[in-house]
Tab-separated table of C-alpha atoms in Angstrom:
chain	number	residue	atom	x	y	z
A	1	MET	CA	-20.021	-9.768	233.005
A	2	ALA	CA	-20.614	-12.943	231.515
A	3	THR	CA	-20.148	-13.116	227.432
A	4	THR	CA	-23.057	-15.158	226.080
A	5	ARG	CA	-21.126	-16.946	223.008
A	6	HIS	CA	-23.329	-17.959	219.839
A	7	THR	CA	-24.031	-21.166	218.244
A	8	LEU	CA	-25.224	-21.270	214.855
A	9	ASP	CA	-29.231	-22.316	216.203
A	10	ASP	CA	-29.076	-19.771	217.174
A	11	LEU	CA	-27.909	-17.360	213.920
A	12	ALA	CA	-30.123	-19.795	212.268
A	13	ALA	CA	-32.821	-19.424	214.262
A	14	ALA	CA	-32.592	-15.219	214.893
A	15	LEU	CA	-32.624	-14.734	210.563
A	16	GLY	CA	-35.574	-17.894	210.321
A	17	LEU	CA	-33.825	-19.465	208.201
A	18	SER	CA	-32.216	-23.888	207.806
A	19	PRO	CA	-28.595	-23.810	210.106
A	20	ASN	CA	-27.622	-25.540	206.718
A	21	THR	CA	-28.562	-22.562	205.323
A	22	VAL	CA	-26.566	-20.291	207.775
A	23	SER	CA	-23.482	-22.608	208.059
A	24	ARG	CA	-22.550	-22.751	203.831
A	25	ALA	CA	-23.012	-19.563	203.934
A	26	LEU	CA	-20.380	-18.598	206.628
A	27	ARG	CA	-17.941	-21.116	204.510
A	28	GLY	CA	-18.551	-18.979	201.234
A	29	LYS	CA	-21.008	-21.948	199.410
A	30	ASP	CA	-22.839	-21.762	196.623
A	31	GLY	CA	-26.378	-22.635	196.802
A	32	VAL	CA	-26.793	-19.609	199.175
A	33	SER	CA	-27.418	-16.749	197.465
A	34	GLU	CA	-25.594	-13.252	197.926
A	35	ARG	CA	-28.467	-11.104	200.144
A	36	THR	CA	-28.786	-14.714	202.560
A	37	ARG	CA	-24.595	-14.813	202.911
A	38	ASN	CA	-24.743	-10.861	203.669
A	39	LEU	CA	-27.694	-11.417	206.004
A	40	VAL	CA	-26.104	-14.022	207.918
A	41	PHE	CA	-22.776	-12.952	208.113
A	42	ASN	CA	-23.361	-9.851	209.181
A	43	GLU	CA	-25.532	-11.260	212.319
A	44	ALA	CA	-22.397	-13.223	213.046
A	45	VAL	CA	-20.706	-9.989	212.595
A	46	LYS	CA	-23.057	-8.272	215.415
A	47	VAL	CA	-23.729	-10.285	217.920
A	48	GLY	CA	-19.150	-11.683	217.912
A	49	TYR	CA	-19.888	-15.601	215.869
A	50	ILE	CA	-17.107	-14.617	213.868
A	51	LEU	CA	-14.968	-11.612	213.759
A	52	PRO	CA	-14.597	-9.379	210.798
A	53	SER	CA	-12.240	-10.371	209.197
A	54	GLN	CA	-13.379	-12.660	208.217
A	55	SER	CA	-14.634	-12.971	205.264
A	56	PRO	CA	-18.026	-14.190	204.013
A	57	GLY	CA	-16.468	-16.383	201.181
A	58	GLY	CA	-13.130	-15.218	201.615
A	59	THR	CA	-9.659	-17.535	200.311
A	60	ALA	CA	-8.289	-18.446	203.765
A	61	VAL	CA	-8.035	-22.473	203.500
A	62	GLU	CA	-10.476	-23.940	204.633
A	63	THR	CA	-10.719	-26.371	207.675
A	64	LEU	CA	-11.353	-30.656	208.079
A	65	ALA	CA	-10.584	-32.084	211.554
A	66	VAL	CA	-10.305	-35.612	212.772
A	67	THR	CA	-9.706	-37.533	215.573
A	68	ILE	CA	-8.733	-41.112	215.885
A	69	PRO	CA	-8.693	-43.124	219.543
A	70	SER	CA	-4.651	-43.670	219.519
A	71	ALA	CA	-1.483	-41.626	218.502
A	72	THR	CA	0.550	-45.340	217.696
A	73	HIS	CA	-1.910	-47.382	216.283
A	74	ALA	CA	-0.682	-49.386	213.434
A	75	PHE	CA	-4.291	-49.098	211.670
A	76	ALA	CA	-5.505	-45.896	212.545
A	77	SER	CA	-1.912	-44.326	212.245
A	78	GLN	CA	-2.810	-45.350	208.538
A	79	LEU	CA	-5.670	-44.278	208.057
A	80	LEU	CA	-5.115	-41.569	208.911
A	81	ALA	CA	-2.333	-40.520	206.295
A	82	ALA	CA	-5.020	-41.605	204.451
A	83	ILE	CA	-7.317	-39.099	205.545
A	84	GLU	CA	-4.434	-36.375	205.411
A	85	SER	CA	-3.463	-37.201	201.260
A	86	GLY	CA	-7.295	-36.695	200.105
A	87	VAL	CA	-7.818	-33.787	202.780
A	88	ARG	CA	-4.654	-31.295	201.763
A	89	ALA	CA	-5.858	-33.076	197.877
A	90	ALA	CA	-9.062	-31.880	198.170
A	91	GLY	CA	-7.115	-28.136	199.642
A	92	TYR	CA	-8.319	-28.196	203.776
A	93	SER	CA	-6.374	-27.918	205.923
A	94	LEU	CA	-6.881	-30.846	208.677
A	95	ASP	CA	-6.887	-30.359	212.784
A	96	LEU	CA	-5.802	-33.440	214.777
A	97	TYR	CA	-7.069	-34.657	218.082
A	98	VAL	CA	-6.402	-37.484	219.747
A	99	THR	CA	-9.569	-39.105	222.194
A	100	ASP	CA	-6.863	-41.781	224.309
A	101	GLU	CA	-10.380	-43.293	224.186
A	102	LEU	CA	-11.279	-41.417	227.117
A	103	PRO	CA	-15.177	-40.840	226.569
A	104	GLU	CA	-14.438	-37.286	228.714
A	105	GLN	CA	-11.528	-36.490	227.315
A	106	GLU	CA	-13.661	-36.822	223.430
A	107	ALA	CA	-16.083	-34.823	225.650
A	108	GLN	CA	-13.422	-31.942	225.270
A	109	ILE	CA	-12.691	-32.273	222.041
A	110	THR	CA	-16.654	-32.158	220.430
A	111	GLN	CA	-17.277	-28.781	222.097
A	112	GLN	CA	-13.507	-27.497	221.287
A	113	ILE	CA	-15.115	-28.449	217.441
A	114	ILE	CA	-18.124	-26.968	218.472
A	115	ARG	CA	-16.781	-24.391	218.931
A	116	SER	CA	-13.458	-24.095	216.113
A	117	ARG	CA	-16.599	-24.652	213.849
A	118	PRO	CA	-14.872	-27.010	210.691
A	119	ALA	CA	-16.407	-27.265	207.650
A	120	GLY	CA	-16.795	-31.421	208.438
A	121	VAL	CA	-14.940	-34.405	210.674
A	122	ILE	CA	-14.303	-38.063	209.927
A	123	ALA	CA	-14.157	-39.169	213.382
A	124	ILE	CA	-13.372	-43.049	215.132
A	125	PRO	CA	-15.325	-42.908	217.498
A	126	VAL	CA	-14.756	-43.823	221.692
A	127	GLN	CA	-17.604	-47.121	221.795
A	128	GLY	CA	-20.390	-46.436	225.033
A	129	ALA	CA	-19.353	-42.894	225.509
A	130	GLY	CA	-22.368	-39.561	225.866
A	131	ARG	CA	-24.311	-37.414	222.651
A	132	SER	CA	-20.950	-35.365	221.551
A	133	TRP	CA	-21.202	-36.600	218.777
A	134	GLU	CA	-24.800	-36.202	218.398
A	135	GLN	CA	-24.472	-32.137	219.428
A	136	VAL	CA	-22.149	-31.768	217.052
A	137	HIS	CA	-24.042	-32.831	214.279
A	138	ALA	CA	-27.214	-31.027	215.515
A	139	ALA	CA	-24.523	-27.835	215.070
A	140	GLY	CA	-24.021	-28.495	211.225
A	141	ILE	CA	-21.690	-29.813	211.044
A	142	PRO	CA	-20.791	-32.730	208.224
A	143	VAL	CA	-19.349	-35.760	210.708
A	144	VAL	CA	-18.307	-39.135	209.524
A	145	ALA	CA	-18.068	-42.024	211.477
A	146	ALA	CA	-14.837	-44.569	209.732
A	147	SER	CA	-13.927	-47.525	211.427
A	148	ARG	CA	-16.605	-47.292	214.427
A	149	GLU	CA	-19.483	-47.049	214.170
A	150	ILE	CA	-21.432	-43.309	215.970
A	151	ALA	CA	-25.017	-44.706	217.955
A	152	ASP	CA	-26.123	-40.833	218.948
A	153	ALA	CA	-26.359	-39.537	215.413
A	154	PRO	CA	-27.726	-40.083	211.957
A	155	THR	CA	-24.676	-40.385	211.202
A	156	ASP	CA	-21.973	-42.145	207.331
A	157	PHE	CA	-19.734	-44.147	208.235
A	158	VAL	CA	-17.096	-46.139	206.123
A	159	GLY	CA	-15.116	-48.980	207.959
A	160	VAL	CA	-13.106	-52.931	207.935
A	161	ASP	CA	-15.371	-55.291	207.767
A	162	SER	CA	-13.675	-57.079	210.700
A	163	GLU	CA	-16.517	-60.376	211.635
A	164	ALA	CA	-16.035	-60.737	207.482
A	165	GLY	CA	-11.908	-61.072	207.680
A	166	SER	CA	-11.707	-63.402	211.179
A	167	TYR	CA	-14.157	-65.918	209.295
A	168	ALA	CA	-12.033	-66.399	206.058
A	169	VAL	CA	-9.044	-66.464	209.104
A	170	ALA	CA	-10.387	-68.944	210.707
A	171	ARG	CA	-12.492	-70.468	207.923
A	172	HIS	CA	-8.732	-71.749	206.419
A	173	LEU	CA	-6.978	-72.327	210.242
A	174	ILE	CA	-10.169	-74.929	210.451
A	175	GLY	CA	-9.902	-75.496	207.026
A	176	THR	CA	-6.530	-76.873	206.965
A	177	GLY	CA	-7.423	-78.783	209.852
A	178	ALA	CA	-7.521	-76.749	212.834
A	179	CYS	CA	-9.327	-78.146	215.992
A	180	ARG	CA	-8.111	-76.319	219.088
A	181	ILE	CA	-8.305	-72.365	218.329
A	182	LEU	CA	-6.942	-70.349	220.975
A	183	CYS	CA	-8.004	-67.106	220.467
A	184	LEU	CA	-6.465	-63.276	221.299
A	185	ASP	CA	-7.543	-59.923	220.946
A	186	GLU	CA	-7.516	-56.378	222.783
A	187	ASP	CA	-9.528	-56.043	226.482
A	188	LEU	CA	-11.354	-53.654	224.818
A	189	ALA	CA	-14.706	-52.254	224.474
A	190	ILE	CA	-15.104	-51.658	221.263
A	191	SER	CA	-17.543	-53.200	218.424
A	192	THR	CA	-14.632	-54.205	215.549
A	193	ILE	CA	-13.497	-56.756	217.934
A	194	GLU	CA	-16.433	-57.686	219.217
A	195	SER	CA	-17.169	-58.512	215.334
A	196	ARG	CA	-13.689	-60.633	215.106
A	197	LYS	CA	-15.072	-62.476	218.058
A	198	HIS	CA	-18.535	-62.902	215.252
A	199	GLY	CA	-16.761	-64.181	213.041
A	200	ILE	CA	-14.864	-66.816	214.339
A	201	GLN	CA	-17.452	-67.721	216.310
A	202	ARG	CA	-19.728	-67.808	213.177
A	203	ALA	CA	-16.021	-69.918	211.505
A	204	SER	CA	-16.495	-72.179	214.098
A	205	ALA	CA	-19.922	-72.775	214.560
A	206	GLY	CA	-19.939	-75.442	210.994
A	207	SER	CA	-17.333	-77.070	212.796
A	208	PRO	CA	-19.061	-79.295	216.050
A	209	ALA	CA	-15.057	-80.432	216.854
A	210	VAL	CA	-12.806	-77.767	216.697
A	211	GLY	CA	-13.624	-75.748	219.646
A	212	THR	CA	-12.736	-71.774	220.967
A	213	GLU	CA	-11.164	-70.265	223.607
A	214	PHE	CA	-11.102	-66.050	223.897
A	215	VAL	CA	-8.174	-64.723	225.709
A	216	ASP	CA	-8.833	-60.669	226.734
A	217	VAL	CA	-5.052	-59.680	226.719
A	218	PRO	CA	-5.008	-55.770	227.361
A	219	THR	CA	-4.264	-53.491	225.577
A	220	ARG	CA	-1.173	-50.903	225.173
A	221	ARG	CA	-2.819	-48.551	222.463
A	222	PHE	CA	-2.989	-45.608	225.879
A	223	GLU	CA	0.906	-45.375	225.710
A	224	ASN	CA	0.989	-42.406	223.158
A	225	THR	CA	4.450	-41.847	224.296
A	226	GLY	CA	6.752	-43.870	222.315
A	227	PRO	CA	6.149	-46.926	219.929
A	228	GLU	CA	3.193	-48.763	220.350
A	229	TRP	CA	5.034	-52.661	221.110
A	230	ARG	CA	2.510	-55.385	222.361
A	231	ALA	CA	4.336	-58.934	221.424
A	232	GLN	CA	5.215	-59.431	224.998
A	233	GLU	CA	1.086	-59.758	225.875
A	234	GLY	CA	0.998	-62.553	223.116
A	235	HIS	CA	4.483	-64.414	223.822
A	236	ARG	CA	3.178	-64.384	228.044
A	237	VAL	CA	0.048	-65.208	227.139
A	238	VAL	CA	1.412	-68.348	224.631
A	239	LEU	CA	3.904	-69.513	227.332
A	240	GLU	CA	1.419	-69.474	229.985
A	241	ARG	CA	-1.236	-71.784	227.632
A	242	LEU	CA	1.951	-74.574	226.565
A	243	ALA	CA	1.982	-75.458	229.683
A	244	ASP	CA	-1.062	-77.879	228.594
A	245	PRO	CA	0.525	-80.082	226.239
A	246	LYS	CA	-3.053	-80.092	224.668
A	247	ALA	CA	-3.903	-76.106	225.559
A	248	PHE	CA	-4.718	-75.114	221.543
A	249	ASP	CA	-3.375	-76.827	218.044
A	250	THR	CA	-3.638	-73.132	216.470
A	251	VAL	CA	-3.368	-69.684	217.697
A	252	LEU	CA	-5.338	-66.400	216.132
A	253	THR	CA	-5.101	-62.934	217.128
A	254	GLY	CA	-6.292	-59.696	216.045
A	255	ASP	CA	-3.244	-58.047	216.031
A	256	ASP	CA	-0.097	-58.931	214.279
A	257	PHE	CA	1.901	-57.665	217.813
A	258	PHE	CA	0.611	-60.519	219.474
A	259	ALA	CA	0.649	-63.608	217.062
A	260	LEU	CA	4.522	-62.227	217.098
A	261	GLY	CA	4.673	-62.842	220.649
A	262	ALA	CA	3.450	-66.118	219.971
A	263	LEU	CA	5.296	-66.576	217.450
A	264	LYS	CA	8.605	-66.572	219.636
A	265	ALA	CA	6.925	-68.065	222.849
A	266	LEU	CA	6.455	-71.587	219.833
A	267	HIS	CA	10.295	-71.072	218.600
A	268	GLU	CA	11.125	-71.279	222.733
A	269	MET	CA	9.166	-74.418	223.558
A	270	GLY	CA	10.881	-75.922	220.248
A	271	ARG	CA	6.498	-75.869	218.593
A	272	ASP	CA	7.172	-76.582	215.088
A	273	VAL	CA	5.150	-73.984	212.850
A	274	PRO	CA	2.890	-74.889	211.449
A	275	GLY	CA	3.355	-78.692	211.379
A	276	GLU	CA	2.576	-78.416	215.402
A	277	VAL	CA	0.944	-75.617	215.831
A	278	LYS	CA	-1.011	-72.642	213.023
A	279	VAL	CA	-0.878	-68.842	213.754
A	280	ALA	CA	-2.324	-66.321	212.573
A	281	GLY	CA	-2.355	-61.975	212.818
A	282	TYR	CA	-4.951	-59.284	212.341
A	283	GLY	CA	-4.134	-56.843	209.765
A	284	ASP	CA	-0.829	-57.396	208.047
A	285	LEU	CA	1.433	-54.897	209.525
A	286	PRO	CA	4.442	-54.855	207.719
A	287	PHE	CA	6.777	-56.813	209.285
A	288	ALA	CA	4.611	-59.571	208.671
A	289	ALA	CA	5.801	-61.325	205.299
A	290	TRP	CA	9.391	-60.528	207.033
A	291	SER	CA	8.876	-62.973	210.867
A	292	THR	CA	10.155	-66.982	210.402
A	293	PRO	CA	8.408	-68.631	210.110
A	294	SER	CA	6.393	-65.715	207.837
A	295	LEU	CA	3.290	-64.781	209.346
A	296	THR	CA	-0.704	-65.208	207.506
A	297	SER	CA	-2.523	-62.396	208.327
A	298	ILE	CA	-5.744	-60.030	206.951
A	299	ARG	CA	-5.202	-57.023	205.317
A	300	LEU	CA	-6.793	-53.783	206.123
A	301	PRO	CA	-8.038	-51.797	203.227
A	302	ALA	CA	-7.213	-48.773	205.802
A	303	VAL	CA	-6.177	-46.417	202.446
A	304	LEU	CA	-9.226	-47.020	200.778
A	305	VAL	CA	-11.508	-46.326	203.716
A	306	GLY	CA	-9.907	-43.056	204.323
A	307	GLU	CA	-10.188	-41.800	200.395
A	308	LEU	CA	-13.739	-43.448	200.653
A	309	ALA	CA	-14.381	-41.144	204.012
A	310	VAL	CA	-12.822	-37.732	202.961
A	311	ALA	CA	-15.307	-38.034	199.580
A	312	THR	CA	-18.685	-38.726	202.845
A	313	LEU	CA	-17.775	-35.447	204.225
A	314	LEU	CA	-16.487	-33.640	200.671
A	315	GLN	CA	-20.700	-34.291	199.653
A	316	ARG	CA	-21.784	-33.818	202.895
A	317	VAL	CA	-19.687	-30.355	202.887
A	318	ALA	CA	-20.299	-29.439	198.885
A	319	GLY	CA	-24.672	-30.091	200.430
A	320	SER	CA	-25.497	-33.558	200.128
A	321	THR	CA	-28.960	-34.182	201.857
A	322	SER	CA	-28.519	-38.193	201.178
A	323	PRO	CA	-29.669	-40.527	203.455
A	324	ALA	CA	-27.217	-41.533	205.786
A	325	ALA	CA	-24.528	-44.392	203.910
A	326	ARG	CA	-23.644	-48.068	206.037
A	327	ARG	CA	-20.032	-49.133	204.050
A	328	LEU	CA	-17.980	-52.223	204.971
A	329	ILE	CA	-14.897	-52.902	203.437
A	330	ARG	CA	-13.330	-56.879	203.092
A	331	PRO	CA	-10.354	-57.413	204.288
A	332	GLU	CA	-7.959	-60.033	201.892
A	333	LEU	CA	-6.834	-62.620	203.781
A	334	ILE	CA	-2.524	-63.463	203.057
A	335	VAL	CA	-1.897	-66.969	204.183
A	336	ARG	CA	1.172	-67.410	204.205
A	337	ASP	CA	4.184	-70.246	205.674
A	338	SER	CA	2.713	-69.947	209.459
A	339	SER	CA	-0.002	-71.677	208.369
A	340	ALA	CA	0.308	-73.315	205.501
A	341	THR	CA	2.964	-74.808	203.979
A	342	VAL	CA	5.527	-72.383	201.557
A	343	ALA	CA	3.979	-74.646	197.690
A	344	ASP	CA	0.520	-73.126	199.610
A	345	SER	CA	1.388	-70.259	200.603
A	346	SER	CA	0.801	-66.841	198.763
A	347	ASP	CA	1.607	-62.681	198.829
């Protein structure tokens, strides 16, 4: 005989309480009377929602969850490190889920989250997917989106202003004489990539003499079995375009790995950087300052985004009912030798 799985909403409806009150009572949070807390706990045990060994307001360490698209993507890894540090400092344990950018995998993960009932979730969502996060939100589990917004649920969002970052680096390149810009970015339908394209387009729109070519490069962020390494795609694309010596005078990439490959291709073909071709990346990965020439890039505020995401989620876990907040953090342009003379560069 099949066993009925009771949800938080079932408990709330049976007791005539709100899902938020039931959730707070089960987690031992303030703002709930002892009578209500015991009432909720007893009903939850009766229907098998929690085990009798679980006590309201007990000393067990509570859990927060985080979902990331890839275990090897540089920004996601930096963001995760900041989130884990903040979560541990707040006294929570952390459950990690990797979606591999697959909507069906994210749907399974969100159902697992609903069943395991963490105190809250920080999610880098799979975009263009179904209504998975709306279900988590409806189950009374606070959700904060990081890096990408969630379209199907009224959740808080903390991310990078990718458009502002790409606009800044494109304007810098145009200011140093760029006229024909070859733009390389991942072939992936996510808002951050679209925002980067919009920033470049907005920057070049103010300079009619500037032309831009956008090339979508195959993504490798699904390859979670080894270290992420995507320089070869940037190398390939630039070598192909170098067959026409007037095709571009600037390479602007959405990834420092692509830029590293571009630098190698230009070196192999005897093209001077930045004298003949300027190059700029995105992400300011550790090798950017050590490449030859050193790489102009956009430094992403991964730590700040992670810290703000944790702080926002903890406010929701504590019972905040303020309207969903949307915060975009501007990244920093780091000018180095690949787009300027040593005298003009800074780090």
